PDB file of C-alpha atoms in Angstrom:
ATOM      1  CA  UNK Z  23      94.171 103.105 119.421  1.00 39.00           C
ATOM      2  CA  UNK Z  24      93.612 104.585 115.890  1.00 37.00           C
ATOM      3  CA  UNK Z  25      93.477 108.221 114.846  1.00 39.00           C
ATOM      4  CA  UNK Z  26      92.059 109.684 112.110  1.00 37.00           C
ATOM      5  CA  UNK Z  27      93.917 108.844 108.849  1.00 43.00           C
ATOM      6  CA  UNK Z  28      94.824 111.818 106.772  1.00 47.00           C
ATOM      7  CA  UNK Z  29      94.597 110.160 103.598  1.00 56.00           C
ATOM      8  CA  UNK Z  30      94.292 106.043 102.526  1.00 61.00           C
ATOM      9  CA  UNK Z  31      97.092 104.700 102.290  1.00 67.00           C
ATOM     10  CA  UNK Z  32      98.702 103.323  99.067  1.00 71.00           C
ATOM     11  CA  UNK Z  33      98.288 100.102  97.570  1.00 76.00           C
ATOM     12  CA  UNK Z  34      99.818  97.674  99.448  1.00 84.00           C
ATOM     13  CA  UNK Z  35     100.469  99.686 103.006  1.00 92.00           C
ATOM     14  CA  UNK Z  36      96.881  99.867 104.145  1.00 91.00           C
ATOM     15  CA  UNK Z  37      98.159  97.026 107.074  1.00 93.00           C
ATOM     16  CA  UNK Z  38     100.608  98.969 107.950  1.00 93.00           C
ATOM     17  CA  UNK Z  39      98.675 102.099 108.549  1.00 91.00           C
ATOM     18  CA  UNK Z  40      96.174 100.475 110.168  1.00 93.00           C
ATOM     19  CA  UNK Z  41      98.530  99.149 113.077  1.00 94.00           C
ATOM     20  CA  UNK Z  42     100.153 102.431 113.505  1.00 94.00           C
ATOM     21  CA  UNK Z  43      99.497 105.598 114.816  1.00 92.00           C
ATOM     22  CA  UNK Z  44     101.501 108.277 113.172  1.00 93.00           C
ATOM     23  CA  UNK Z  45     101.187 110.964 115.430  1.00 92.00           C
ATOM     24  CA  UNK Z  46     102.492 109.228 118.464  1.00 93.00           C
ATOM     25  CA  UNK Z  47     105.437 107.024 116.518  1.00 94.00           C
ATOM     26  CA  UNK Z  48     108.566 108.116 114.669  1.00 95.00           C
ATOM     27  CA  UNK Z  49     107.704 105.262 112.179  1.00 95.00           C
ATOM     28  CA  UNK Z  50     106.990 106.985 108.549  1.00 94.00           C
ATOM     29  CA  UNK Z  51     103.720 107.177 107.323  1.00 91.00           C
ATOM     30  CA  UNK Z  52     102.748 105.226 104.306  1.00 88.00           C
ATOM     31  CA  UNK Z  53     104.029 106.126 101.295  1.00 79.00           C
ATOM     32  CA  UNK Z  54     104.259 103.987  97.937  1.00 68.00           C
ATOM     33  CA  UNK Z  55     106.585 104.093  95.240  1.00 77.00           C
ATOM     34  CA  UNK Z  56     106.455 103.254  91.794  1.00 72.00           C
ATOM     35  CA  UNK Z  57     108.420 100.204  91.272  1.00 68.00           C
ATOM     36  CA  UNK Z  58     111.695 100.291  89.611  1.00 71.00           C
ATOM     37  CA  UNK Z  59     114.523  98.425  88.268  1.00 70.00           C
ATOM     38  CA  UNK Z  60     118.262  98.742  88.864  1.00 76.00           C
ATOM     39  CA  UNK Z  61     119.812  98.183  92.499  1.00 89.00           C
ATOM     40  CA  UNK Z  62     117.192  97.037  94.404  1.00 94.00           C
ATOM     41  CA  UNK Z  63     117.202  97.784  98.350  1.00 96.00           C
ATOM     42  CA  UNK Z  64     117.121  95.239 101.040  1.00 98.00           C
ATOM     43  CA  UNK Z  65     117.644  96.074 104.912  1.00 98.00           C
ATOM     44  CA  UNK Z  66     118.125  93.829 108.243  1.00 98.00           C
ATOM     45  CA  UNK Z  67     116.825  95.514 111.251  1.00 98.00           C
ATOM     46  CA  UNK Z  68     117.404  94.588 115.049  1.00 98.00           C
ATOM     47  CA  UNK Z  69     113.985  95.088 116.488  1.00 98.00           C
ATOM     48  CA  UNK Z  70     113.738  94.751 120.543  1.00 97.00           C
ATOM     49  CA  UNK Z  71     110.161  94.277 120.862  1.00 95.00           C
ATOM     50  CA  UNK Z  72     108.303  91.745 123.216  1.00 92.00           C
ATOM     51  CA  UNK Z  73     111.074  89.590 122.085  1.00 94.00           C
ATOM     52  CA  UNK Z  74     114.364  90.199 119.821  1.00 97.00           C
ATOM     53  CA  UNK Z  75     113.986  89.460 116.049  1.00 97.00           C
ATOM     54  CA  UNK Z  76     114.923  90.719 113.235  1.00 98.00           C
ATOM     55  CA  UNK Z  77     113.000  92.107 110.450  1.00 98.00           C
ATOM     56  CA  UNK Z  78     114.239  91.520 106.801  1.00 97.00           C
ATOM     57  CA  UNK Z  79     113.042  93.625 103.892  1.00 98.00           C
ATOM     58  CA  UNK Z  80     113.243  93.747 100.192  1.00 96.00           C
ATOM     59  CA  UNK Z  81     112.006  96.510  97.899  1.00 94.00           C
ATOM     60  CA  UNK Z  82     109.743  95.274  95.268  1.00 91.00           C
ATOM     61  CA  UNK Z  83     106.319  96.427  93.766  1.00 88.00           C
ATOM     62  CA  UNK Z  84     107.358 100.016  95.435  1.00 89.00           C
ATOM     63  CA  UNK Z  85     107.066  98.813  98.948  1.00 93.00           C
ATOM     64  CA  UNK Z  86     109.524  96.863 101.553  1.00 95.00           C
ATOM     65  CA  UNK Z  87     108.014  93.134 101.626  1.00 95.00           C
ATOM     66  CA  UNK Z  88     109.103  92.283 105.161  1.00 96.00           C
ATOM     67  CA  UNK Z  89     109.610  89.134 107.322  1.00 96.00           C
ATOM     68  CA  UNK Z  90     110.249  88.752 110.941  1.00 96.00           C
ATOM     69  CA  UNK Z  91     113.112  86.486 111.358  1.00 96.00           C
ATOM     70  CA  UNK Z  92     113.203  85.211 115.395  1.00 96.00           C
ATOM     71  CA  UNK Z  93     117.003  83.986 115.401  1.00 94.00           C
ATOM     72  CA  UNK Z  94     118.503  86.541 113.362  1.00 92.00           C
ATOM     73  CA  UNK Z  95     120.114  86.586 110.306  1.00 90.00           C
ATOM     74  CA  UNK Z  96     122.394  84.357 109.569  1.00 89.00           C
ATOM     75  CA  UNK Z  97     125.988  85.071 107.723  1.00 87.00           C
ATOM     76  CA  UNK Z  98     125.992  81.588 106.083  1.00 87.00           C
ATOM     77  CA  UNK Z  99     123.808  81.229 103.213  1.00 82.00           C
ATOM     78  CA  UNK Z 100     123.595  77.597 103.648  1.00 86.00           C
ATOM     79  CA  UNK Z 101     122.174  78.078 107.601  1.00 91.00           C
ATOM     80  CA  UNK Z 102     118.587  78.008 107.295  1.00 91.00           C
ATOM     81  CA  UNK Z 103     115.942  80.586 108.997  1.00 93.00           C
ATOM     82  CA  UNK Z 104     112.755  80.520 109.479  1.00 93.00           C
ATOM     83  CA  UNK Z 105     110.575  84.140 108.397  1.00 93.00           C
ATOM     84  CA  UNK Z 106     107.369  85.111 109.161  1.00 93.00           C
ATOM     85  CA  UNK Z 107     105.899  87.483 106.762  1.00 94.00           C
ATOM     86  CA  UNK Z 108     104.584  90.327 108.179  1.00 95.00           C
ATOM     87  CA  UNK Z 109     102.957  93.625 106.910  1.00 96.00           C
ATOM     88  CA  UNK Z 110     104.676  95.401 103.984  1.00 96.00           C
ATOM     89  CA  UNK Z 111     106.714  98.770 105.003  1.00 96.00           C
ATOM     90  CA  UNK Z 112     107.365 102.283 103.015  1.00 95.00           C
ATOM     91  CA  UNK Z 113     110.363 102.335 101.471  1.00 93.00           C
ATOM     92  CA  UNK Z 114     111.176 105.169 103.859  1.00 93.00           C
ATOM     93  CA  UNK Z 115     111.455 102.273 106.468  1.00 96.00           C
ATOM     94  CA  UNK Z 116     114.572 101.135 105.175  1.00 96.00           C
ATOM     95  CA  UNK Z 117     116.330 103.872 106.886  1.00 96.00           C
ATOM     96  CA  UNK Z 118     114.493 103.845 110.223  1.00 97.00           C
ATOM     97  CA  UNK Z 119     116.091 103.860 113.794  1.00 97.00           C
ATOM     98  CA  UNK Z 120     114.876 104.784 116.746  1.00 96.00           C
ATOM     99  CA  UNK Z 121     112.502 104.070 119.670  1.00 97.00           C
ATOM    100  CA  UNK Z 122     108.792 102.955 119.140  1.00 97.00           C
ATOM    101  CA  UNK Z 123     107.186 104.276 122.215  1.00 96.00           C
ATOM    102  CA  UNK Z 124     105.234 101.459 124.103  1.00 95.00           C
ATOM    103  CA  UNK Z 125     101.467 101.416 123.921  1.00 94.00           C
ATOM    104  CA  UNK Z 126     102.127 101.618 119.935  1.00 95.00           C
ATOM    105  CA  UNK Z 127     102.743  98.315 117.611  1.00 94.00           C
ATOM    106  CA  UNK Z 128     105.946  97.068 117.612  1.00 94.00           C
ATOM    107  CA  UNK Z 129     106.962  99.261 120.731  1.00 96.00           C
ATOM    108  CA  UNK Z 130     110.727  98.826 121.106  1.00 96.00           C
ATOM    109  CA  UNK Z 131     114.267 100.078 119.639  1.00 97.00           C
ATOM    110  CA  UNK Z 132     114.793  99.394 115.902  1.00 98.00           C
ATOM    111  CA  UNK Z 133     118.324  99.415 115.118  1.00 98.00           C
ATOM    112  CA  UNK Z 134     119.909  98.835 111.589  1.00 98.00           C
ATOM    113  CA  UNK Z 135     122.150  95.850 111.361  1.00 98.00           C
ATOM    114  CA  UNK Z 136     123.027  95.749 107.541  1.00 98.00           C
ATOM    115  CA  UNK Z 137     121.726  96.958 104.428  1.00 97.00           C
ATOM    116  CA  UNK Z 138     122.645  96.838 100.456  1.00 98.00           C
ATOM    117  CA  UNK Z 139     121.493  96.100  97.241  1.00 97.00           C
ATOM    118  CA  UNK Z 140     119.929  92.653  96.415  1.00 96.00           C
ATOM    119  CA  UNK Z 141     119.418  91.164  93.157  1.00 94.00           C
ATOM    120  CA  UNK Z 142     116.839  88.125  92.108  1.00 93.00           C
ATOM    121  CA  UNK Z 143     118.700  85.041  90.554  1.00 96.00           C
ATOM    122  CA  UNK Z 144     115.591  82.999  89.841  1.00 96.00           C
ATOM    123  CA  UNK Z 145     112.185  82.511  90.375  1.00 94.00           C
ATOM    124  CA  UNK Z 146     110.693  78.859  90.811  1.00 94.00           C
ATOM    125  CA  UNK Z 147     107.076  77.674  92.077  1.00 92.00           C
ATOM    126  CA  UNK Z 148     107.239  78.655  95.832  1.00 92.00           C
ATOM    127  CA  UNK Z 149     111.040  79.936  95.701  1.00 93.00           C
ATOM    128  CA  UNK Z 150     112.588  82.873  95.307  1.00 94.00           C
ATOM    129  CA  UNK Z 151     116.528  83.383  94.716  1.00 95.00           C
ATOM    130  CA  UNK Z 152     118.494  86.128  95.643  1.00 95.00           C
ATOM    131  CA  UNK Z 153     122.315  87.290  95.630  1.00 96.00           C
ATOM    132  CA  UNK Z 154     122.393  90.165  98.537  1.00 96.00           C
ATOM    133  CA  UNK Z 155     125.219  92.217  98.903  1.00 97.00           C
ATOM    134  CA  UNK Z 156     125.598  93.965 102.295  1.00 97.00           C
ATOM    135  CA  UNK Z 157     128.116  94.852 104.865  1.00 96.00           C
ATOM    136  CA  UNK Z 158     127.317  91.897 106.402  1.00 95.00           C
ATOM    137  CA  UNK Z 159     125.035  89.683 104.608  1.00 94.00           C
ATOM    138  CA  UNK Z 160     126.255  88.374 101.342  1.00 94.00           C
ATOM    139  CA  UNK Z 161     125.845  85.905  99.274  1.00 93.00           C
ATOM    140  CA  UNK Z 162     122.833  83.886  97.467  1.00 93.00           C
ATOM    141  CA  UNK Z 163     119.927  82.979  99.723  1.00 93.00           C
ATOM    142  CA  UNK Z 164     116.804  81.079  99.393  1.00 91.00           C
ATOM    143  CA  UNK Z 165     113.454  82.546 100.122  1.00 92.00           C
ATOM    144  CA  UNK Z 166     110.976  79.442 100.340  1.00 90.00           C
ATOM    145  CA  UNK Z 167     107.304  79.916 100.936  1.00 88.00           C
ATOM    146  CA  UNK Z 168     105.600  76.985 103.234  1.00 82.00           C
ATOM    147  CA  UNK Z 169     101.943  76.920 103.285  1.00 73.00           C
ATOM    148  CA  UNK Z 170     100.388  76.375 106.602  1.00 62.00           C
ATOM    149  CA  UNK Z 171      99.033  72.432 107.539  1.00 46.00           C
TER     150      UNK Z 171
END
């Protein structure tokens, strides 16, 4: 149920044009950033789709790498979570609310449920370190990748 595109999308959110259709969701279009230092942004977003997740997103390379996270997010950093990486987002997303009208992807209410800075501690094979500081979520978490069997 694609339109025409208006113009390719930038490097890195050509998935997530692809799966949308702009002029019938509130969703923003695709937009990249240059990638920056300083505060970096991360979001958690209540998403009542088929079934309640939530996404998690961190900025980096000028886009929202994002995760779908089935049981939430979890307060404790020692709880563990399993995330399923998904398409990356515009940095615009990190801001989004609203109602995705059903026949589109991801029909269903996005709602914020935190949001801050995030900062990376370390970087080893496979794992990623990171110190987040939300409303909510804060502390030092552990992003580790698991390749499929």
């Amino acid at each position: 149920m694609r339109t025409k595109k208006s113009s390719p999308a930038p490097r890195g959110l050509e998935e997530y044009q692809a799966k949308r259709t702009f002029e019938s969701t509130p969703e923003p279009p695709p937009a990249a950033v240059s990638a920056r230092s300083g505060p970096l942004l991360f979001v958690v977003q209540q998403h009542a789709a088929r079934r309640l997740h939530y996404d998690f997103r961190i900025e980096a390379e000028g886009v929202l790498k994002s995760w779908a996270v089935p049981k939430g997010p979890s307060l404790n950093p020692a709880d563990k979570r399993l995330a399923i990486r998904t398409e990356d987002h515009p940095i615009e997303y990190a801001t989004f609310t609203g109602s995705i009208p059903e026949g589109n992807y991801g029909a269903g209410e996005v709602r914020m449920f935190d949001t801050g800075t995030y900062e990376i501690v370390e970087r080893e094979g496979k794992k990623l370190t990171v110190r987040l500081e939300g409303e909510r979520v804060r502390g030092i978490y552990h992003l580790v990748h698991f390749e499929d069997q």
